[in-house]
CSV table of C-alpha atoms in Angstrom, one decimal:
chain,number,residue,atom,x,y,z
A,1,MET,CA,136.1,-18.4,232.5
A,2,GLU,CA,134.6,-19.3,235.8
A,3,HIS,CA,132.0,-21.2,233.9
A,4,ASP,CA,134.6,-23.2,232.1
A,5,GLY,CA,136.4,-23.8,235.4
A,6,GLU,CA,133.2,-25.1,236.9
A,7,VAL,CA,132.7,-27.5,234.0
A,8,ARG,CA,136.3,-28.8,234.4
A,9,HIS,CA,135.7,-29.2,238.1
A,10,GLU,CA,132.6,-31.2,237.5
A,11,ASP,CA,134.4,-33.4,235.0
A,12,GLN,CA,137.1,-34.1,237.5
A,13,GLN,CA,134.5,-35.1,240.1
A,14,GLN,CA,132.9,-37.6,237.7
A,15,GLU,CA,136.1,-39.4,236.8
A,16,PRO,CA,136.3,-41.5,239.9
A,17,THR,CA,132.7,-42.7,239.5
A,18,GLN,CA,133.5,-43.8,235.9
A,19,VAL,CA,136.6,-45.8,237.1
A,20,ASP,CA,135.0,-47.3,240.2
A,21,SER,CA,131.9,-48.6,238.4
A,22,PRO,CA,133.5,-51.7,236.8
A,23,GLN,CA,135.1,-52.7,240.1
A,24,VAL,CA,131.7,-52.6,241.8
A,25,GLY,CA,130.2,-54.7,239.1
A,26,ALA,CA,133.0,-57.3,239.3
A,27,SER,CA,132.6,-57.5,243.1
A,28,ARG,CA,128.9,-58.2,242.7
A,29,ALA,CA,129.6,-60.9,240.1
A,30,ASP,CA,132.1,-62.6,242.5
A,31,THR,CA,129.5,-62.5,245.3
A,32,SER,CA,126.9,-64.0,243.0
A,33,ASP,CA,129.2,-66.8,242.0
A,34,ALA,CA,130.0,-67.6,245.6
A,35,LEU,CA,126.3,-67.7,246.5
A,36,PHE,CA,125.4,-70.1,243.8
A,37,ALA,CA,128.5,-72.2,243.6
A,38,ALA,CA,128.1,-75.9,244.4
A,39,PRO,CA,129.5,-76.7,247.9
A,40,GLU,CA,132.5,-79.0,248.1
A,41,VAL,CA,131.5,-82.6,248.9
A,42,ASP,CA,133.7,-85.0,250.8
A,43,PRO,CA,134.0,-88.1,248.6
A,44,GLY,CA,134.4,-90.2,251.7
A,45,PRO,CA,136.4,-93.5,251.8
A,46,GLU,CA,137.2,-95.4,248.6
A,47,LEU,CA,134.7,-98.2,248.0
A,48,GLY,CA,136.0,-101.6,246.9
A,49,PRO,CA,134.3,-104.1,244.5
A,50,THR,CA,132.0,-105.3,247.4
A,51,GLY,CA,130.6,-101.8,247.8
A,52,ARG,CA,132.2,-101.4,251.2
A,53,PRO,CA,135.0,-99.0,252.2
A,54,TRP,CA,138.3,-100.5,251.0
A,55,PRO,CA,140.4,-101.7,253.9
A,56,GLU,CA,144.2,-101.8,254.2
A,57,PRO,CA,145.0,-105.0,256.3
A,58,PRO,CA,148.3,-104.5,258.1
A,59,ASP,CA,151.4,-106.5,257.3
A,60,PRO,CA,151.6,-109.4,259.7
A,61,GLU,CA,154.4,-109.4,262.2
A,62,PRO,CA,157.3,-111.9,261.4
A,63,LEU,CA,157.2,-115.2,263.3
A,64,THR,CA,159.9,-116.2,265.7
A,65,GLU,CA,158.7,-119.9,265.7
A,66,HIS,CA,156.4,-122.0,263.6
A,67,GLY,CA,153.2,-123.9,264.5
A,68,PRO,CA,150.7,-125.0,265.5
A,69,ALA,CA,149.0,-124.6,262.2
A,70,VAL,CA,145.5,-123.3,261.6
A,71,VAL,CA,143.7,-125.7,259.2
A,72,ILE,CA,141.6,-124.0,256.5
A,73,ALA,CA,139.4,-125.9,254.1
A,74,LEU,CA,138.5,-124.3,250.8
A,75,CYS,CA,135.2,-125.8,250.0
A,76,ASN,CA,132.3,-125.4,247.5
A,77,GLN,CA,130.4,-128.3,246.0
A,78,LYS,CA,130.1,-126.4,242.7
A,79,GLY,CA,133.0,-127.0,240.4
A,80,GLY,CA,135.0,-124.4,238.5
A,81,VAL,CA,134.7,-121.7,241.1
A,82,GLY,CA,138.4,-121.2,241.8
A,83,LYS,CA,139.0,-123.5,244.8
A,84,THR,CA,142.3,-124.9,243.5
A,85,THR,CA,143.5,-121.6,242.1
A,86,THR,CA,142.8,-119.9,245.4
A,87,THR,CA,144.5,-122.7,247.4
A,88,ILE,CA,147.7,-122.4,245.3
A,89,ASN,CA,148.0,-118.6,245.2
A,90,LEU,CA,146.8,-118.0,248.7
A,91,GLY,CA,149.4,-120.5,250.0
A,92,ALA,CA,152.1,-118.9,247.9
A,93,SER,CA,151.1,-115.4,249.2
A,94,LEU,CA,151.2,-116.7,252.8
A,95,ALA,CA,154.6,-118.2,252.3
A,96,GLU,CA,155.8,-114.8,251.0
A,97,LEU,CA,154.7,-113.4,254.4
A,98,GLY,CA,157.0,-115.9,256.2
A,99,ARG,CA,154.4,-118.5,257.0
A,100,ARG,CA,155.2,-122.2,256.6
A,101,VAL,CA,152.4,-123.6,254.5
A,102,LEU,CA,151.2,-127.1,253.6
A,103,LEU,CA,148.7,-127.6,250.7
A,104,VAL,CA,146.6,-130.7,250.9
A,105,ASP,CA,145.2,-132.0,247.6
A,106,PHE,CA,141.9,-133.7,248.7
A,107,ASP,CA,140.4,-133.9,245.2
A,108,PRO,CA,140.7,-137.2,243.2
A,109,GLN,CA,141.2,-135.1,240.1
A,110,GLY,CA,144.6,-134.0,241.4
A,111,SER,CA,144.2,-130.5,240.1
A,112,LEU,CA,146.2,-128.9,242.9
A,113,SER,CA,149.1,-131.3,242.2
A,114,VAL,CA,149.0,-130.5,238.5
A,115,GLY,CA,148.9,-126.8,239.3
A,116,LEU,CA,152.2,-127.1,241.0
A,117,GLY,CA,153.9,-129.1,238.3
A,118,ILE,CA,153.3,-132.6,239.7
A,119,ASN,CA,152.0,-135.3,237.4
A,120,PRO,CA,149.5,-137.3,239.5
A,121,HIS,CA,149.7,-140.3,237.2
A,122,THR,CA,153.3,-140.9,238.1
A,123,LEU,CA,152.9,-140.7,241.8
A,124,ASP,CA,154.0,-143.8,243.7
A,125,LEU,CA,152.6,-142.5,247.0
A,126,SER,CA,149.8,-140.0,247.6
A,127,ILE,CA,147.5,-138.9,250.3
A,128,TYR,CA,145.5,-142.1,249.7
A,129,ASN,CA,148.3,-144.1,251.1
A,130,LEU,CA,148.2,-142.1,254.3
A,131,LEU,CA,144.4,-142.2,254.7
A,132,LEU,CA,143.9,-146.0,254.3
A,133,GLY,CA,147.3,-147.6,254.1
A,134,ARG,CA,150.0,-148.3,256.7
A,135,ASP,CA,152.8,-148.5,254.1
A,136,ALA,CA,153.9,-144.9,254.0
A,137,THR,CA,154.7,-142.0,256.3
A,138,ALA,CA,153.9,-138.3,255.8
A,139,GLU,CA,157.6,-137.5,255.2
A,140,GLU,CA,157.6,-139.9,252.3
A,141,VAL,CA,154.5,-138.4,250.7
A,142,ILE,CA,154.9,-134.6,251.3
A,143,ARG,CA,156.8,-132.8,248.5
A,144,PRO,CA,158.4,-129.4,248.5
A,145,SER,CA,157.1,-126.9,245.9
A,146,GLU,CA,159.1,-124.4,244.0
A,147,VAL,CA,157.9,-121.7,246.5
A,148,GLU,CA,160.1,-121.5,249.5
A,149,GLY,CA,158.2,-122.4,252.7
A,150,MET,CA,155.3,-124.2,250.9
A,151,ASP,CA,154.9,-128.0,250.7
A,152,ILE,CA,152.2,-130.1,249.1
A,153,LEU,CA,150.5,-133.4,250.0
A,154,PRO,CA,149.6,-134.6,246.5
A,155,ALA,CA,146.6,-136.7,245.3
A,156,ASN,CA,145.6,-138.7,242.3
A,157,ILE,CA,142.6,-140.8,241.1
A,158,ASP,CA,143.3,-143.4,243.8
A,159,LEU,CA,141.6,-141.0,246.2
A,160,SER,CA,138.3,-141.6,244.6
A,161,ALA,CA,138.4,-145.2,246.0
A,162,ALA,CA,138.9,-143.8,249.5
A,163,GLU,CA,135.3,-142.4,249.7
A,164,ILE,CA,134.0,-146.0,249.3
A,165,GLN,CA,136.5,-147.6,251.5
A,166,LEU,CA,136.0,-145.1,254.3
A,167,VAL,CA,132.4,-146.1,254.7
A,168,SER,CA,133.4,-149.2,256.7
A,169,GLU,CA,136.0,-147.4,258.8
A,170,VAL,CA,135.4,-146.6,262.5
A,171,ALA,CA,135.1,-142.8,263.0
A,172,ARG,CA,135.3,-142.4,259.2
A,173,GLU,CA,134.7,-138.6,259.3
A,174,GLN,CA,137.8,-138.0,261.5
A,175,THR,CA,140.3,-139.9,259.2
A,176,LEU,CA,141.9,-136.7,257.7
A,177,GLN,CA,141.9,-135.1,261.1
A,178,ARG,CA,144.0,-137.9,262.6
A,179,LEU,CA,146.3,-137.7,259.6
A,180,LEU,CA,146.9,-134.0,260.0
A,181,ARG,CA,147.2,-133.9,263.7
A,182,PRO,CA,151.0,-134.7,263.9
A,183,LEU,CA,151.7,-132.3,261.0
A,184,ARG,CA,150.2,-129.2,262.6
A,185,ALA,CA,153.3,-128.5,264.7
A,186,ARG,CA,155.5,-128.2,261.6
A,187,TYR,CA,153.4,-125.6,259.8
A,188,ASP,CA,151.6,-122.3,260.4
A,189,VAL,CA,148.8,-122.8,257.9
A,190,ILE,CA,147.4,-125.9,256.3
A,191,LEU,CA,145.1,-125.4,253.3
A,192,ILE,CA,142.8,-128.2,252.1
A,193,ASP,CA,141.6,-128.1,248.5
A,194,CYS,CA,138.3,-130.0,248.6
A,195,ALA,CA,136.6,-132.0,245.9
A,196,PRO,CA,133.6,-130.4,244.2
A,197,SER,CA,131.0,-132.4,246.1
A,198,LEU,CA,129.5,-132.7,249.6
A,199,GLY,CA,130.5,-136.3,250.0
A,200,LEU,CA,132.5,-138.1,252.6
A,201,LEU,CA,135.8,-136.6,251.5
A,202,THR,CA,134.5,-133.0,252.0
A,203,ILE,CA,133.0,-134.0,255.3
A,204,ASN,CA,136.4,-135.2,256.4
A,205,ALA,CA,138.0,-131.9,255.3
A,206,LEU,CA,135.4,-129.9,257.3
A,207,THR,CA,135.8,-132.1,260.3
A,208,ALA,CA,139.6,-131.6,260.2
A,209,ALA,CA,139.4,-127.8,259.6
A,210,ASP,CA,139.4,-124.9,262.0
A,211,LYS,CA,138.1,-122.5,259.4
A,212,VAL,CA,136.5,-122.7,256.0
A,213,ILE,CA,136.8,-120.4,253.0
A,214,MET,CA,134.0,-120.6,250.4
A,215,PRO,CA,135.2,-119.4,247.0
A,216,MET,CA,132.2,-118.3,244.9
A,217,GLU,CA,132.1,-117.5,241.3
A,218,CYS,CA,130.2,-114.2,240.8
A,219,GLU,CA,127.2,-115.6,238.9
A,220,PHE,CA,123.6,-116.5,239.8
A,221,PHE,CA,123.8,-120.3,240.3
A,222,ALA,CA,126.7,-119.8,242.7
A,223,LEU,CA,124.3,-118.2,245.2
A,224,ARG,CA,122.3,-121.4,245.6
A,225,GLY,CA,125.5,-123.4,246.0
A,226,ILE,CA,126.6,-121.2,248.9
A,227,ALA,CA,123.2,-121.7,250.6
A,228,LEU,CA,123.6,-125.5,250.3
A,229,LEU,CA,127.1,-125.4,251.6
A,230,THR,CA,126.1,-123.3,254.5
A,231,ASP,CA,123.6,-125.9,255.5
A,232,THR,CA,126.3,-128.6,255.4
A,233,ILE,CA,128.7,-126.6,257.5
A,234,THR,CA,125.9,-126.1,260.1
A,235,LYS,CA,125.4,-129.9,260.3
A,236,VAL,CA,129.1,-130.5,260.7
A,237,GLN,CA,129.3,-127.9,263.4
A,238,ASP,CA,126.4,-129.5,265.2
A,239,ARG,CA,127.5,-133.2,264.9
A,240,LEU,CA,131.2,-133.4,264.2
A,241,ASN,CA,133.2,-130.2,264.7
A,242,PRO,CA,131.7,-127.5,266.9
A,243,ASP,CA,134.8,-125.4,266.6
A,244,LEU,CA,134.5,-125.0,262.8
A,245,GLU,CA,134.1,-121.3,261.8
A,246,VAL,CA,133.4,-119.7,258.4
A,247,LEU,CA,136.4,-117.5,257.7
A,248,GLY,CA,134.8,-115.9,254.7
A,249,ILE,CA,133.2,-116.0,251.3
A,250,LEU,CA,135.6,-115.1,248.5
A,251,GLY,CA,134.2,-113.7,245.2
A,252,THR,CA,136.1,-115.1,242.2
A,253,MET,CA,136.0,-114.6,238.5
A,254,TYR,CA,134.8,-111.1,239.1
A,255,ASP,CA,134.2,-109.0,236.0
A,256,PRO,CA,133.2,-105.4,236.9
A,257,ARG,CA,132.2,-104.7,233.3
A,258,THR,CA,129.1,-106.8,233.6
A,259,LEU,CA,125.9,-105.7,235.5
A,260,HIS,CA,125.2,-109.4,236.4
A,261,THR,CA,128.5,-109.8,238.2
A,262,ARG,CA,128.0,-106.6,240.2
A,263,GLU,CA,124.4,-107.5,241.1
A,264,VAL,CA,125.5,-111.0,242.3
A,265,MET,CA,128.2,-109.4,244.5
A,266,GLU,CA,125.7,-106.9,245.9
A,267,ARG,CA,123.3,-109.7,246.8
A,268,VAL,CA,126.0,-111.8,248.5
A,269,VAL,CA,127.1,-108.8,250.6
A,270,ASP,CA,123.4,-108.0,251.5
A,271,ALA,CA,122.9,-111.7,252.6
A,272,PHE,CA,126.2,-112.3,254.4
A,273,GLY,CA,127.6,-108.9,255.3
A,274,ASP,CA,131.1,-108.8,256.7
A,275,VAL,CA,131.5,-112.6,256.2
A,276,VAL,CA,132.4,-111.7,252.6
A,277,PHE,CA,136.0,-110.9,252.0
A,278,HIS,CA,136.9,-107.4,250.9
A,279,SER,CA,139.4,-109.0,248.5
A,280,VAL,CA,137.9,-110.0,245.2
A,281,ILE,CA,139.6,-112.1,242.5
A,282,ARG,CA,139.0,-110.8,239.0
A,283,ARG,CA,139.0,-112.7,235.7
A,284,THR,CA,142.3,-112.8,234.0
A,285,ILE,CA,144.0,-115.0,231.4
A,286,LYS,CA,147.0,-115.2,233.7
A,287,PHE,CA,145.4,-117.9,235.9
A,288,PRO,CA,145.1,-120.5,233.1
A,289,GLU,CA,148.6,-119.7,232.1
A,290,THR,CA,149.9,-120.3,235.6
A,291,THR,CA,148.3,-123.8,235.5
A,292,VAL,CA,150.2,-124.6,232.3
A,293,ALA,CA,153.4,-123.2,233.9
A,294,GLY,CA,152.9,-125.2,237.1
A,295,GLU,CA,153.5,-122.3,239.4
A,296,PRO,CA,151.5,-119.7,241.3
A,297,ILE,CA,150.7,-116.3,239.9
A,298,THR,CA,152.9,-114.7,242.6
A,299,THR,CA,156.0,-116.0,240.8
A,300,TYR,CA,154.6,-116.4,237.2
A,301,ALA,CA,153.3,-112.8,237.0
A,302,SER,CA,154.5,-111.2,240.2
A,303,ASN,CA,153.4,-107.7,239.4
A,304,SER,CA,150.0,-108.6,237.9
A,305,PRO,CA,146.7,-107.4,239.5
A,306,GLY,CA,145.9,-111.1,240.2
A,307,ALA,CA,149.0,-111.5,242.3
A,308,ALA,CA,148.2,-108.3,244.1
A,309,SER,CA,144.7,-109.6,244.9
A,310,TYR,CA,146.0,-112.8,246.5
A,311,ARG,CA,148.6,-110.9,248.5
A,312,LEU,CA,145.8,-108.7,249.9
A,313,LEU,CA,143.7,-111.8,250.6
A,314,ALA,CA,146.6,-113.4,252.5
A,315,ARG,CA,146.9,-110.4,254.8
A,316,GLU,CA,143.1,-110.3,255.2
A,317,VAL,CA,143.1,-114.1,256.1
A,318,LEU,CA,145.8,-113.7,258.7
A,319,GLN,CA,144.0,-110.7,260.2
A,320,ARG,CA,140.8,-112.6,260.5
A,321,CYS,CA,142.5,-115.7,261.9
A,322,HIS,CA,144.3,-113.5,264.5
A,323,ALA,CA,141.1,-111.7,265.4
A,324,GLY,CA,139.3,-115.1,265.7
């Protein structure tokens, strides 16, 4: 009996060991997992299309009074890079922020006028009459747009003759500057849509401007165009307008699906750094549609990514102007 009791006593002593054993194994497994688990990595700030941390420009404070205007020329001698589209939609976005805006169509093709529903062929008076004629006043030529707070100084093919006629004028490079001087008190921002050339009209625009924005299509040939334009701006700064500043380079027609587009943007940022706007305008069918509709994307497709991009650009432009 005693022997049986001893056996039972031994069995009772072994039971806790059999129960505890799985728990010890599980504890070791947990410790092993903890030792070899990958450490948590801080993803850091979100990167934008330019490869830099995505900023959040503050909303500008409302204005208590208007003027004097900052004059911004949108310039690139290469055609089809989005100068006119940017002028229209940036102007509309600035107007949404309570700024009083004047758009100056300084391209004989009159694309800016067409983009806001004005037929340049039916114009009785245009910017040409203000540049070289004495038969019109700015009040007679300026037209209101469908966007509240945004006016337009239209142009047509007559402007092409101005480049020839200005050659014989005294201080020919300052002609546009003299035209805009009395208008600056009425507006907060004046945007000049330049012709796709580096001729006398473009020199006039750069001489009249305080800042210049260079829209650049995200493709290889655009890089060379930016280099040529930069040389021209340097000459204007040296000889005609020492106060001219480059406000920024704007990437347009950006398509993140293509390696070429991303490589071009990377090279531009490497070359120009923070001069490149964080805002990037992506390709979308909405922009050609807005031209047909004769209105900016901010009213045609207000909730589209294109409208959001230009609203972000407007805040970034005002932030840079204020900082400058």
